Amino acid sequence: MSTIVILTTGGTIAMKRDEAAGGAVPTLHGSDFLAALPPGLPELRVEEYCNLPSAHFTLDILWGLRGRVSELLDKPEVDGVVVTHGTDVMEESAYLLDLTVPGDKPMVLTGAMRTASQIGYEGLANLTAAVRVAASPQTGGLGAVIVMNDEIHAARFVTKTHTQSVDTFKSLFFGPLGRVDGDRVIIGQRVTRQCIPCDSLEPNVALVKLAVGVDDGFLRYAVKKGARGVVIEALGGGRVPPWWMPAIREAIEAGVTVVIASRCPGGRVWDSYGYEGAYRDLGEAGALFADGLNGQKARLKLMVVLGATEDRSAIPRLWAQS
Ligand code: ASP
């Protein structure tokens, strides 16, 4: 019989309307979840890590969560961890766990889009499904996954796509790894991952988004403020306006790692154009590419890579590794 630890962090799954606050706030605790879960699940332990909306997460809270998950999974008596979490930055927490917590034991994140005061609160259904996934022998080695709305999504590919829908988490152009079908866990495709050993996150990494005709001011500002890395959510397959190239070259010459992601919700960064500011030009300038990671995950990965090494020459190899 498996033992699964439910590590609670807050989010809408833990929220109820509070008259004094004028809206829903995190109120439910692990013991409330345990009391409401159906019988027949594996042996469960609950632990509260924090009780916050995920918009209130700092990098220290995020890193501490990663540390606690890692400690729990190191215990021989723990078979898997389920993290209850706000949906807003859930994909980032999931991806950090995926990228940095070694081992094959399941790490499952779940939450809710509706509070426990609303009709149709789906938190307990999601939590039940997440526990089943964490206890399933098939989910070992998949890294971190998000389980919501009976779908199982790989941390690397999943993103929150809708502000209100319970069907918000999607792995665009890739699809879910599997489904929870009643009491059964069905895995249809598997992913492999490589962890980057890292003792801390480099906090000085900026994320800058491109739009038509935008100037390079935010990029220059980030470098002036001391960024060690900048992720640019570029256009299409990885393109910036030509007037961004001088600032990108200057940043790279000053020792800042520049990563090009795409503002498109799907697809990797790559193109075959010969014009200024396109993929080849950016590569020749020394930029790295986010492959299929969205901007927020590329930022986290760069924080991990820059946290893992001080040696500039090691950065491209570490970046390419996972
Ligand atoms: N505001 C919530 C959060 O903590 C949203 C949610 O959990 O769905 O991210």
Coordinates of C-alpha atoms and ligand atoms in Angstrom, one line a residue:
M1 CA 0.0 0.0 0.0
S2 CA 1.5 3.4 -1.1
T3 CA 1.9 6.4 1.2
I4 CA 1.2 9.7 -0.4
V5 CA 2.0 13.0 1.2
I6 CA -0.4 15.9 0.4
L7 CA 1.6 19.1 0.7
T8 CA -0.7 22.1 0.8
T9 CA 0.2 25.6 -0.4
G10 CA -3.1 27.4 -0.7
G11 CA -4.7 28.5 -4.0
T12 CA -8.4 28.5 -4.9
I13 CA -8.6 24.8 -3.9
A14 CA -8.2 26.0 -0.3
M15 CA -10.4 29.1 -0.6
K16 CA -13.8 30.1 0.7
R17 CA -15.7 33.3 0.7
D18 CA -14.9 35.5 3.6
E19 CA -17.3 38.4 4.2
A20 CA -14.7 40.6 6.0
A21 CA -12.2 40.2 3.1
G22 CA -14.9 40.8 0.5
G23 CA -14.1 37.7 -1.4
A24 CA -12.6 34.2 -1.3
V25 CA -9.3 33.7 0.6
P26 CA -7.4 30.6 1.6
T27 CA -9.1 29.0 4.6
L28 CA -9.1 25.3 4.1
H29 CA -6.3 23.2 5.6
G30 CA -5.0 19.7 4.9
S31 CA -7.2 18.2 7.6
D32 CA -10.3 19.6 5.8
F33 CA -9.2 17.9 2.6
L34 CA -8.5 14.6 4.4
A35 CA -11.9 14.7 6.1
A36 CA -13.7 15.2 2.8
L37 CA -11.8 12.7 0.5
P38 CA -13.5 9.5 -0.4
P39 CA -12.6 6.1 1.2
G40 CA -10.5 3.6 -0.7
L41 CA -7.5 5.9 -1.5
P42 CA -3.9 5.0 -0.5
E43 CA -2.6 5.9 2.9
L44 CA -2.4 9.7 3.1
R45 CA -0.4 12.2 5.2
V46 CA -1.0 15.9 5.0
E47 CA 1.4 18.7 5.6
E48 CA 0.9 22.5 5.2
Y49 CA 3.7 24.3 3.5
C50 CA 1.9 27.6 3.3
N51 CA -1.6 28.9 2.6
L52 CA -1.3 31.6 0.0
P53 CA -2.8 32.6 -3.3
S54 CA -0.1 31.7 -5.8
A55 CA 0.2 35.3 -6.9
H56 CA 1.7 35.9 -3.5
F57 CA 4.5 33.4 -4.0
T58 CA 8.1 34.8 -3.9
L59 CA 11.1 33.0 -5.3
D60 CA 12.1 32.1 -1.8
I61 CA 8.7 30.4 -1.2
L62 CA 9.0 28.6 -4.5
W63 CA 12.5 27.4 -3.8
G64 CA 11.5 26.3 -0.3
L65 CA 8.6 24.3 -1.8
R66 CA 11.1 22.6 -4.1
G67 CA 13.3 21.8 -1.1
R68 CA 10.4 20.3 1.0
V69 CA 9.2 18.1 -1.9
S70 CA 12.7 16.8 -2.4
E71 CA 13.1 16.0 1.3
L72 CA 9.7 14.2 1.4
L73 CA 10.6 12.1 -1.6
D74 CA 13.9 11.2 -0.1
K75 CA 12.1 9.4 2.7
P76 CA 11.8 5.6 1.9
E77 CA 8.2 5.5 3.4
V78 CA 6.9 8.2 1.0
D79 CA 5.9 6.9 -2.4
G80 CA 4.8 10.2 -4.0
V81 CA 3.8 13.8 -3.2
V82 CA 0.7 15.7 -4.2
V83 CA 1.0 19.5 -4.0
T84 CA -2.2 21.5 -3.8
H85 CA -1.5 24.8 -5.4
G86 CA -3.0 28.0 -6.9
T87 CA -3.5 27.6 -10.6
D88 CA -2.0 30.9 -11.5
V89 CA 1.7 29.9 -11.3
M90 CA 1.2 26.2 -10.9
E91 CA 3.0 25.5 -14.2
E92 CA 6.1 27.3 -12.9
S93 CA 6.2 25.3 -9.7
A94 CA 5.6 22.1 -11.6
Y95 CA 8.4 22.9 -14.0
L96 CA 10.9 23.8 -11.3
L97 CA 10.2 20.5 -9.6
D98 CA 10.6 18.7 -12.9
L99 CA 13.8 20.4 -13.7
T100 CA 15.5 20.1 -10.3
V101 CA 14.1 17.2 -8.2
P102 CA 15.8 14.0 -9.1
G103 CA 14.3 10.5 -8.8
D104 CA 11.4 8.6 -10.2
K105 CA 8.8 9.1 -7.5
P106 CA 5.7 10.9 -8.7
M107 CA 5.3 14.6 -8.1
V108 CA 1.7 15.7 -8.8
L109 CA 0.3 19.2 -8.6
T110 CA -3.4 20.0 -8.5
G111 CA -5.8 22.8 -7.6
A112 CA -9.2 24.2 -8.5
M113 CA -10.7 27.0 -10.6
R114 CA -13.7 27.3 -8.3
T115 CA -13.7 28.1 -4.6
A116 CA -15.2 25.8 -2.0
S117 CA -18.0 28.4 -1.6
Q118 CA -19.0 28.2 -5.3
I119 CA -21.4 25.7 -7.0
G120 CA -19.3 23.2 -8.9
Y121 CA -16.2 23.3 -6.7
E122 CA -14.0 20.8 -8.3
G123 CA -11.1 20.8 -5.8
L124 CA -11.9 17.4 -4.2
A125 CA -12.4 15.7 -7.5
N126 CA -9.0 17.1 -8.7
L127 CA -7.3 16.1 -5.4
T128 CA -8.8 12.6 -5.6
A129 CA -7.5 12.2 -9.1
A130 CA -4.1 13.6 -8.2
V131 CA -3.7 11.1 -5.3
R132 CA -4.6 8.2 -7.7
V133 CA -2.0 9.4 -10.1
A134 CA 0.7 9.8 -7.4
A135 CA 0.0 6.2 -6.2
S136 CA -0.1 4.7 -9.7
P137 CA 2.9 2.5 -10.6
Q138 CA 2.7 3.8 -14.1
T139 CA 3.5 7.4 -13.2
G140 CA 7.0 6.7 -11.9
G141 CA 9.7 8.5 -13.9
L142 CA 7.3 11.0 -15.5
G143 CA 8.8 13.9 -13.5
A144 CA 6.3 16.5 -12.3
V145 CA 2.8 16.4 -13.7
I146 CA -0.3 18.6 -13.3
V147 CA -3.6 16.7 -12.7
M148 CA -6.7 18.8 -13.3
N149 CA -10.1 18.0 -14.9
D150 CA -9.1 14.3 -15.0
E151 CA -6.2 15.1 -17.4
I152 CA -2.5 14.4 -16.6
H153 CA -0.1 16.9 -18.1
A154 CA 3.7 17.0 -18.3
A155 CA 5.2 20.0 -16.5
R156 CA 7.3 20.9 -19.5
F157 CA 4.4 21.2 -21.9
V158 CA 1.4 22.3 -19.8
T159 CA 0.1 25.8 -19.5
K160 CA -2.9 27.6 -18.0
T161 CA -4.9 28.6 -21.1
H162 CA -8.2 30.1 -19.7
T163 CA -8.9 32.5 -16.9
Q164 CA -12.1 30.8 -15.7
S165 CA -12.6 27.4 -17.2
V166 CA -12.1 24.2 -15.2
D167 CA -10.6 22.9 -18.4
T168 CA -7.8 25.5 -18.3
F169 CA -4.7 23.3 -18.3
K170 CA -3.5 22.2 -21.8
S171 CA -0.4 20.8 -23.3
L172 CA -0.9 22.6 -26.6
F173 CA 0.1 20.7 -29.8
F174 CA 1.3 17.8 -27.5
G175 CA -1.7 16.7 -25.6
P176 CA -2.0 15.2 -22.1
L177 CA 0.1 12.3 -21.0
G178 CA -3.0 10.5 -19.9
R179 CA -6.3 10.6 -18.0
V180 CA -7.8 9.6 -14.8
D181 CA -10.8 7.5 -15.7
G182 CA -12.8 6.8 -12.5
D183 CA -10.5 4.7 -10.3
R184 CA -8.1 4.0 -13.1
V185 CA -5.0 5.9 -14.3
I186 CA -4.4 5.6 -18.0
I187 CA -1.0 6.8 -19.5
G188 CA -1.0 7.2 -23.3
Q189 CA 2.4 8.8 -23.8
R190 CA 5.5 9.2 -21.7
V191 CA 8.2 11.9 -21.5
T192 CA 11.8 11.8 -20.4
R193 CA 13.5 14.5 -18.4
Q194 CA 17.0 15.4 -17.3
C195 CA 17.5 17.2 -14.0
I196 CA 19.9 20.1 -13.6
P197 CA 21.7 19.9 -10.2
C198 CA 21.3 23.3 -8.6
D199 CA 21.6 24.7 -5.1
S200 CA 19.9 28.0 -5.6
L201 CA 18.0 30.1 -8.1
E202 CA 19.6 33.1 -9.7
P203 CA 16.9 35.8 -9.1
N204 CA 18.2 38.4 -11.5
V205 CA 16.5 37.1 -14.7
A206 CA 14.1 39.3 -16.6
L207 CA 11.3 38.4 -18.9
V208 CA 10.6 40.9 -21.7
K209 CA 7.8 40.5 -24.2
L210 CA 7.8 41.7 -27.8
A211 CA 4.9 43.4 -29.7
V212 CA 4.8 45.2 -33.0
G213 CA 6.9 48.3 -33.1
V214 CA 8.0 48.1 -29.5
D215 CA 11.3 49.8 -28.5
D216 CA 14.2 48.1 -26.7
G217 CA 13.8 50.1 -23.5
F218 CA 12.8 47.3 -21.2
L219 CA 15.7 45.1 -22.3
R220 CA 18.2 48.0 -21.8
Y221 CA 16.6 48.7 -18.4
A222 CA 16.9 45.1 -17.3
V223 CA 20.6 45.0 -18.2
K224 CA 21.2 48.3 -16.5
K225 CA 19.5 47.0 -13.4
G226 CA 22.0 44.1 -13.2
A227 CA 20.1 41.2 -14.8
R228 CA 22.4 38.2 -15.3
G229 CA 19.9 36.7 -17.8
V230 CA 17.1 38.0 -20.0
V231 CA 14.4 35.9 -21.7
I232 CA 12.8 37.6 -24.6
E233 CA 9.4 36.4 -25.7
A234 CA 10.1 37.0 -29.3
L235 CA 7.8 36.9 -32.4
G236 CA 6.9 33.7 -34.2
G237 CA 9.8 31.2 -34.5
G238 CA 12.2 33.5 -32.8
R239 CA 12.5 37.0 -34.3
V240 CA 13.0 40.5 -33.0
P241 CA 12.9 43.8 -34.8
P242 CA 16.3 44.8 -36.2
W243 CA 16.5 47.8 -33.8
W244 CA 16.7 45.3 -30.9
M245 CA 19.9 43.7 -32.2
P246 CA 22.4 46.3 -30.9
A247 CA 20.9 46.0 -27.3
I248 CA 21.0 42.2 -27.6
R249 CA 24.6 42.2 -28.7
E250 CA 25.6 44.7 -26.0
A251 CA 23.9 42.6 -23.3
I252 CA 25.7 39.4 -24.4
E253 CA 29.0 41.2 -24.6
A254 CA 28.4 42.4 -21.1
G255 CA 28.0 38.8 -19.9
V256 CA 24.2 38.7 -19.8
T257 CA 22.7 35.4 -21.0
V258 CA 20.0 36.2 -23.5
V259 CA 17.4 33.5 -24.2
I260 CA 14.9 33.7 -27.1
A261 CA 11.5 32.2 -26.4
S262 CA 8.4 32.7 -28.5
R263 CA 5.2 34.6 -27.7
C264 CA 3.4 31.9 -29.8
P265 CA 1.6 29.4 -27.4
G266 CA 3.0 26.4 -29.3
G267 CA 6.0 25.3 -31.3
R268 CA 9.8 25.5 -30.8
V269 CA 12.0 28.5 -31.6
W270 CA 13.4 28.0 -35.0
D271 CA 13.2 29.5 -38.5
S272 CA 15.1 29.5 -41.8
Y273 CA 15.1 33.3 -42.5
G274 CA 18.1 35.2 -43.6
Y275 CA 17.0 38.7 -42.5
E276 CA 18.2 40.8 -39.6
G277 CA 16.8 39.9 -36.2
A278 CA 15.7 36.4 -37.2
Y279 CA 16.8 33.1 -35.7
R280 CA 20.1 32.8 -37.5
D281 CA 21.1 36.4 -36.7
L282 CA 20.2 35.9 -33.0
G283 CA 22.2 32.7 -32.8
E284 CA 25.2 34.4 -34.4
A285 CA 24.9 37.1 -31.8
G286 CA 25.2 34.4 -29.1
A287 CA 21.6 34.1 -27.9
L288 CA 20.3 30.8 -26.6
F289 CA 16.9 29.4 -27.7
A290 CA 14.0 28.2 -25.5
D291 CA 13.1 25.3 -27.8
G292 CA 9.4 24.8 -26.9
L293 CA 9.4 26.4 -23.5
N294 CA 7.1 29.4 -22.9
G295 CA 8.5 32.6 -21.5
Q296 CA 7.7 32.0 -17.9
K297 CA 9.3 28.5 -17.9
A298 CA 12.3 29.7 -19.9
R299 CA 12.8 32.3 -17.2
L300 CA 12.8 29.6 -14.5
K301 CA 15.1 27.4 -16.4
L302 CA 17.6 30.3 -16.9
M303 CA 17.3 31.0 -13.1
V304 CA 18.2 27.3 -12.5
V305 CA 21.1 27.3 -15.1
L306 CA 22.6 30.5 -13.8
G307 CA 22.1 29.3 -10.2
A308 CA 23.9 26.1 -11.1
T309 CA 27.1 27.6 -12.5
E310 CA 29.2 30.8 -12.4
D311 CA 31.2 29.5 -15.4
R312 CA 29.9 31.3 -18.5
S313 CA 31.3 28.7 -20.8
A314 CA 29.2 26.0 -19.1
I315 CA 25.9 27.8 -19.6
P316 CA 25.1 26.7 -23.2
R317 CA 25.8 23.0 -22.4
L318 CA 23.6 23.2 -19.2
W319 CA 20.9 25.0 -21.2
A320 CA 20.9 22.4 -23.9
Q321 CA 20.9 19.5 -21.5
S322 CA 17.3 19.1 -20.4
Ligands
ASP1 N1 -5.9 32.9 -7.3 C1 -5.7 31.5 -7.4 C2 -4.2 31.1 -7.2 O1 -3.8 31.0 -6.1 C3 -6.1 30.9 -8.7 C4 -6.4 29.5 -8.5 O2 -5.9 28.8 -7.7 O3 -7.1 29.0 -9.4 O4 -3.5 30.9 -8.1

